[in-house]
Amino acid sequence: MSQTVLLAEDDRAIRHALERALTLEGYQVTAVADGVEALAQAHRTPPDVLVLDVMMPGIDGLQVCRVLRAEGDRTPILMLTALVETQDRIAGLDAGADDYVVKPFDVEEVFARLRALLRRTSETNGAPADVPPKPAPGPVGRLIEAAGLRMDPQARRAWRGERELELTRTEFELLELLVRNAGIVLDHATIYDRIWGYDFGPGSKNLAVYVGYLRRKLDEPGAPQLIQTVRGVGYVLRED
């Protein structure tokens, strides 16, 4: 059965072009022109994935995302945005989005990101995608540890010291990759391939945004920065 996409984009030309491209790619697409229609359609017939433009009149894409997440809806969300500043992208992640594409975009990049989101959702076997599960307090299962971090991959929980970290699905997978390779410098291409299943090229800032967002949750005053940048190469988890 075709996977369903709910597309919300107020620019008619972009909406029609992307709807046609997604349909030709094999998706079953419902396209709407604003956030009000997007919420109504999402409630009426929940899709497999949402593609939301950030800048829409009335209720914008960020508000749609916040409403759905507040309702407990964990359907993966890909944001389309013309805003290129890091803080704008972080706002989308804060709202509960899973990924973003910056306009103007290559439709093949949209396809790749949708495939990655849907693949990761399938691998969770129906578990909530953005919020780690909350079993009984305290570490359970088989832990992996490095640089003062502990992770339980099975329960999808992580701690720095005694503080439990609230991580999205992508943040958890990125941190797990770094913890399992603590002390090893991972280049950008390797990380993109392992986390997104696709190398978005040297011009993409997607990884830098997620690393910055993860640092905000990991770092503590007076403590060393755990995720370190190796300029021109990639990132490494270590405690210096």
Tab-separated table of C-alpha atoms in Angstrom:
chain	number	residue	atom	x	y	z
A	1	MET	CA	0.000	0.000	0.000
A	2	SER	CA	1.277	3.505	-0.863
A	3	GLN	CA	2.509	5.613	2.036
A	4	THR	CA	0.449	8.731	2.649
A	5	VAL	CA	1.787	12.282	2.711
A	6	LEU	CA	-0.041	15.360	3.961
A	7	LEU	CA	1.506	18.384	2.230
A	8	ALA	CA	0.747	21.922	3.465
A	9	GLU	CA	2.185	24.713	1.296
A	10	ASP	CA	0.565	28.075	0.568
A	11	ASP	CA	2.562	28.741	-2.615
A	12	ARG	CA	0.367	27.222	-5.328
A	13	ALA	CA	3.202	26.568	-7.794
A	14	ILE	CA	5.369	24.819	-5.208
A	15	ARG	CA	2.392	22.876	-3.819
A	16	HIS	CA	1.318	21.586	-7.217
A	17	ALA	CA	4.868	20.755	-8.337
A	18	LEU	CA	5.692	18.904	-5.129
A	19	GLU	CA	2.336	17.105	-5.085
A	20	ARG	CA	2.945	15.874	-8.611
A	21	ALA	CA	6.540	14.818	-7.869
A	22	LEU	CA	5.523	12.924	-4.729
A	23	THR	CA	2.669	11.205	-6.568
A	24	LEU	CA	5.016	10.116	-9.356
A	25	GLU	CA	7.368	8.795	-6.660
A	26	GLY	CA	4.577	6.515	-5.469
A	27	TYR	CA	3.152	8.410	-2.493
A	28	GLN	CA	-0.537	9.012	-1.907
A	29	VAL	CA	-0.650	12.785	-1.436
A	30	THR	CA	-3.187	15.124	0.116
A	31	ALA	CA	-2.212	18.749	-0.549
A	32	VAL	CA	-3.667	21.723	1.345
A	33	ALA	CA	-2.956	25.437	1.257
A	34	ASP	CA	-2.730	26.457	4.925
A	35	GLY	CA	-2.285	25.318	8.499
A	36	VAL	CA	-5.985	25.258	9.343
A	37	GLU	CA	-6.640	22.790	6.528
A	38	ALA	CA	-3.548	20.795	7.522
A	39	LEU	CA	-4.776	20.301	11.098
A	40	ALA	CA	-8.286	19.409	9.959
A	41	GLN	CA	-6.975	16.852	7.483
A	42	ALA	CA	-4.470	15.398	9.975
A	43	HIS	CA	-7.303	14.866	12.454
A	44	ARG	CA	-9.622	13.462	9.790
A	45	THR	CA	-7.188	11.050	8.129
A	46	PRO	CA	-3.797	10.769	9.882
A	47	PRO	CA	-1.012	10.469	7.268
A	48	ASP	CA	2.221	8.484	7.431
A	49	VAL	CA	4.256	11.697	7.212
A	50	LEU	CA	3.622	15.445	7.077
A	51	VAL	CA	5.426	18.000	4.914
A	52	LEU	CA	4.767	21.496	6.294
A	53	ASP	CA	5.794	24.885	4.974
A	54	VAL	CA	6.935	27.100	7.831
A	55	MET	CA	5.587	30.398	6.511
A	56	MET	CA	1.852	30.089	5.946
A	57	PRO	CA	-0.911	32.635	6.648
A	58	GLY	CA	-3.041	32.159	9.738
A	59	ILE	CA	-1.686	29.048	11.404
A	60	ASP	CA	1.881	28.514	10.209
A	61	GLY	CA	3.815	25.247	10.001
A	62	LEU	CA	5.411	25.674	13.430
A	63	GLN	CA	2.016	26.115	15.072
A	64	VAL	CA	0.655	23.054	13.289
A	65	CYS	CA	3.633	21.080	14.545
A	66	ARG	CA	3.175	22.302	18.135
A	67	VAL	CA	-0.537	21.476	18.154
A	68	LEU	CA	-0.003	17.942	16.864
A	69	ARG	CA	2.814	17.245	19.316
A	70	ALA	CA	0.766	18.636	22.213
A	71	GLU	CA	-1.975	16.197	21.237
A	72	GLY	CA	0.498	13.326	21.407
A	73	ASP	CA	0.667	12.877	17.627
A	74	ARG	CA	4.145	11.511	16.758
A	75	THR	CA	3.742	11.379	12.980
A	76	PRO	CA	7.091	12.350	11.434
A	77	ILE	CA	7.191	15.951	10.204
A	78	LEU	CA	9.434	17.442	7.525
A	79	MET	CA	9.491	21.242	7.450
A	80	LEU	CA	9.980	23.332	4.312
A	81	THR	CA	11.551	26.699	5.067
A	82	ALA	CA	13.042	29.697	3.323
A	83	LEU	CA	14.626	30.742	6.636
A	84	VAL	CA	18.311	29.867	6.627
A	85	GLU	CA	19.490	31.079	10.035
A	86	THR	CA	20.403	28.398	12.553
A	87	GLN	CA	18.012	29.820	15.156
A	88	ASP	CA	15.130	29.532	12.704
A	89	ARG	CA	15.908	25.854	12.168
A	90	ILE	CA	16.233	25.272	15.892
A	91	ALA	CA	12.774	26.829	16.323
A	92	GLY	CA	11.414	24.117	14.063
A	93	LEU	CA	13.124	21.382	16.049
A	94	ASP	CA	11.855	22.944	19.275
A	95	ALA	CA	8.333	22.815	17.861
A	96	GLY	CA	8.710	19.057	17.386
A	97	ALA	CA	9.735	18.749	13.736
A	98	ASP	CA	11.919	15.786	12.780
A	99	ASP	CA	13.793	17.342	9.861
A	100	TYR	CA	13.787	20.314	7.495
A	101	VAL	CA	14.596	21.245	3.904
A	102	VAL	CA	15.662	24.762	2.950
A	103	LYS	CA	14.081	26.436	-0.082
A	104	PRO	CA	14.900	26.379	-2.931
A	105	PHE	CA	15.302	22.615	-2.657
A	106	ASP	CA	16.059	19.698	-4.946
A	107	VAL	CA	13.074	17.354	-4.995
A	108	GLU	CA	15.464	14.386	-4.713
A	109	GLU	CA	16.557	15.737	-1.325
A	110	VAL	CA	12.926	15.841	-0.206
A	111	PHE	CA	12.508	12.226	-1.320
A	112	ALA	CA	15.647	11.162	0.553
A	113	ARG	CA	14.609	12.841	3.772
A	114	LEU	CA	11.118	11.365	3.593
A	115	ARG	CA	12.553	7.891	3.044
A	116	ALA	CA	14.822	8.331	6.062
A	117	LEU	CA	11.977	9.568	8.284
A	118	LEU	CA	9.659	6.762	7.253
A	119	ARG	CA	12.389	4.147	7.632
A	120	ARG	CA	13.230	5.285	11.171
A	121	THR	CA	9.541	5.377	12.071
A	122	SER	CA	9.127	1.829	10.810
A	123	GLU	CA	12.122	0.689	12.864
A	124	THR	CA	10.545	2.004	16.074
A	125	ASN	CA	7.670	-0.496	15.547
A	126	GLY	CA	5.086	2.053	16.529
A	127	ALA	CA	6.948	3.514	19.508
A	128	PRO	CA	6.597	7.321	19.924
A	129	ALA	CA	9.082	8.975	17.595
A	130	ASP	CA	10.058	12.150	19.411
A	131	VAL	CA	9.862	11.483	23.124
A	132	PRO	CA	11.844	8.669	24.763
A	133	PRO	CA	9.665	6.140	26.591
A	134	LYS	CA	9.294	6.501	30.337
A	135	PRO	CA	9.736	3.150	32.059
A	136	ALA	CA	10.362	2.821	35.793
A	137	PRO	CA	12.969	5.241	37.206
A	138	GLY	CA	16.619	4.301	36.943
A	139	PRO	CA	18.755	2.662	34.278
A	140	VAL	CA	17.436	-0.578	32.809
A	141	GLY	CA	18.586	-2.953	30.110
A	142	ARG	CA	22.054	-3.069	28.660
A	143	LEU	CA	23.806	0.286	29.004
A	144	ILE	CA	26.523	1.833	26.888
A	145	GLU	CA	28.715	4.448	28.570
A	146	ALA	CA	31.306	7.057	27.600
A	147	ALA	CA	32.451	10.491	28.778
A	148	GLY	CA	30.036	10.545	31.712
A	149	LEU	CA	27.082	9.592	29.531
A	150	ARG	CA	24.938	6.470	29.896
A	151	MET	CA	22.471	5.223	27.306
A	152	ASP	CA	19.950	2.424	27.235
A	153	PRO	CA	19.330	1.851	23.499
A	154	GLN	CA	16.523	-0.631	24.093
A	155	ALA	CA	14.523	1.755	26.287
A	156	ARG	CA	15.807	4.789	24.325
A	157	ARG	CA	16.861	6.623	27.489
A	158	ALA	CA	20.014	8.621	28.146
A	159	TRP	CA	21.636	10.309	31.151
A	160	ARG	CA	24.472	12.675	31.857
A	161	GLY	CA	25.395	11.854	35.421
A	162	GLU	CA	22.072	11.558	37.243
A	163	ARG	CA	20.267	13.907	34.862
A	164	GLU	CA	18.052	12.207	32.301
A	165	LEU	CA	18.137	13.796	28.863
A	166	GLU	CA	14.981	14.501	26.872
A	167	LEU	CA	16.009	13.671	23.305
A	168	THR	CA	14.154	13.466	20.011
A	169	ARG	CA	14.560	10.323	17.930
A	170	THR	CA	17.253	11.850	15.705
A	171	GLU	CA	19.132	13.322	18.664
A	172	PHE	CA	19.137	9.961	20.416
A	173	GLU	CA	20.463	8.165	17.338
A	174	LEU	CA	23.171	10.779	16.810
A	175	LEU	CA	24.269	10.621	20.452
A	176	GLU	CA	24.250	6.820	20.414
A	177	LEU	CA	26.500	6.820	17.339
A	178	LEU	CA	28.949	9.182	19.064
A	179	VAL	CA	28.913	7.243	22.354
A	180	ARG	CA	29.547	3.924	20.602
A	181	ASN	CA	32.503	5.562	18.819
A	182	ALA	CA	33.780	7.676	21.716
A	183	GLY	CA	37.258	9.061	21.019
A	184	ILE	CA	36.952	8.364	17.294
A	185	VAL	CA	36.531	11.281	14.885
A	186	LEU	CA	33.515	10.580	12.663
A	187	ASP	CA	33.451	12.471	9.381
A	188	HIS	CA	30.340	14.214	8.080
A	189	ALA	CA	29.660	11.650	5.342
A	190	THR	CA	29.770	8.751	7.806
A	191	ILE	CA	27.356	10.443	10.207
A	192	TYR	CA	24.942	11.406	7.440
A	193	ASP	CA	24.970	7.849	6.108
A	194	ARG	CA	24.438	6.240	9.537
A	195	ILE	CA	21.754	8.642	10.800
A	196	TRP	CA	19.937	9.828	7.687
A	197	GLY	CA	20.916	7.122	5.215
A	198	TYR	CA	21.919	9.794	2.729
A	199	ASP	CA	24.879	12.190	2.360
A	200	PHE	CA	23.428	15.636	1.773
A	201	GLY	CA	26.773	17.031	0.613
A	202	PRO	CA	29.271	19.579	1.923
A	203	GLY	CA	26.820	22.492	1.684
A	204	SER	CA	24.267	21.009	4.088
A	205	LYS	CA	24.023	22.486	7.585
A	206	ASN	CA	21.611	19.828	8.820
A	207	LEU	CA	24.208	17.981	10.891
A	208	ALA	CA	25.607	21.170	12.430
A	209	VAL	CA	22.115	22.181	13.545
A	210	TYR	CA	21.469	18.832	15.232
A	211	VAL	CA	24.886	18.843	16.911
A	212	GLY	CA	24.237	22.352	18.214
A	213	TYR	CA	20.817	21.356	19.478
A	214	LEU	CA	22.214	18.238	21.156
A	215	ARG	CA	24.975	20.282	22.822
A	216	ARG	CA	22.351	22.547	24.367
A	217	LYS	CA	20.853	19.518	26.104
A	218	LEU	CA	24.150	17.866	27.050
A	219	ASP	CA	26.414	20.681	28.176
A	220	GLU	CA	26.528	21.875	31.779
A	221	PRO	CA	28.090	25.037	33.279
A	222	GLY	CA	31.713	24.473	34.223
A	223	ALA	CA	31.811	21.052	32.590
A	224	PRO	CA	33.757	20.272	29.385
A	225	GLN	CA	31.933	20.225	26.068
A	226	LEU	CA	31.431	16.584	25.185
A	227	ILE	CA	30.819	16.813	21.427
A	228	GLN	CA	33.847	18.442	19.884
A	229	THR	CA	34.220	19.759	16.357
A	230	VAL	CA	37.208	18.649	14.317
A	231	ARG	CA	37.312	21.412	11.727
A	232	GLY	CA	37.030	20.237	8.166
A	233	VAL	CA	36.468	16.617	9.223
A	234	GLY	CA	33.538	15.988	11.576
A	235	TYR	CA	32.796	15.395	15.253
A	236	VAL	CA	34.068	13.346	18.168
A	237	LEU	CA	32.748	12.581	21.650
A	238	ARG	CA	35.418	12.903	24.281
A	239	GLU	CA	36.034	14.505	27.661
A	240	ASP	CA	39.209	16.628	27.675
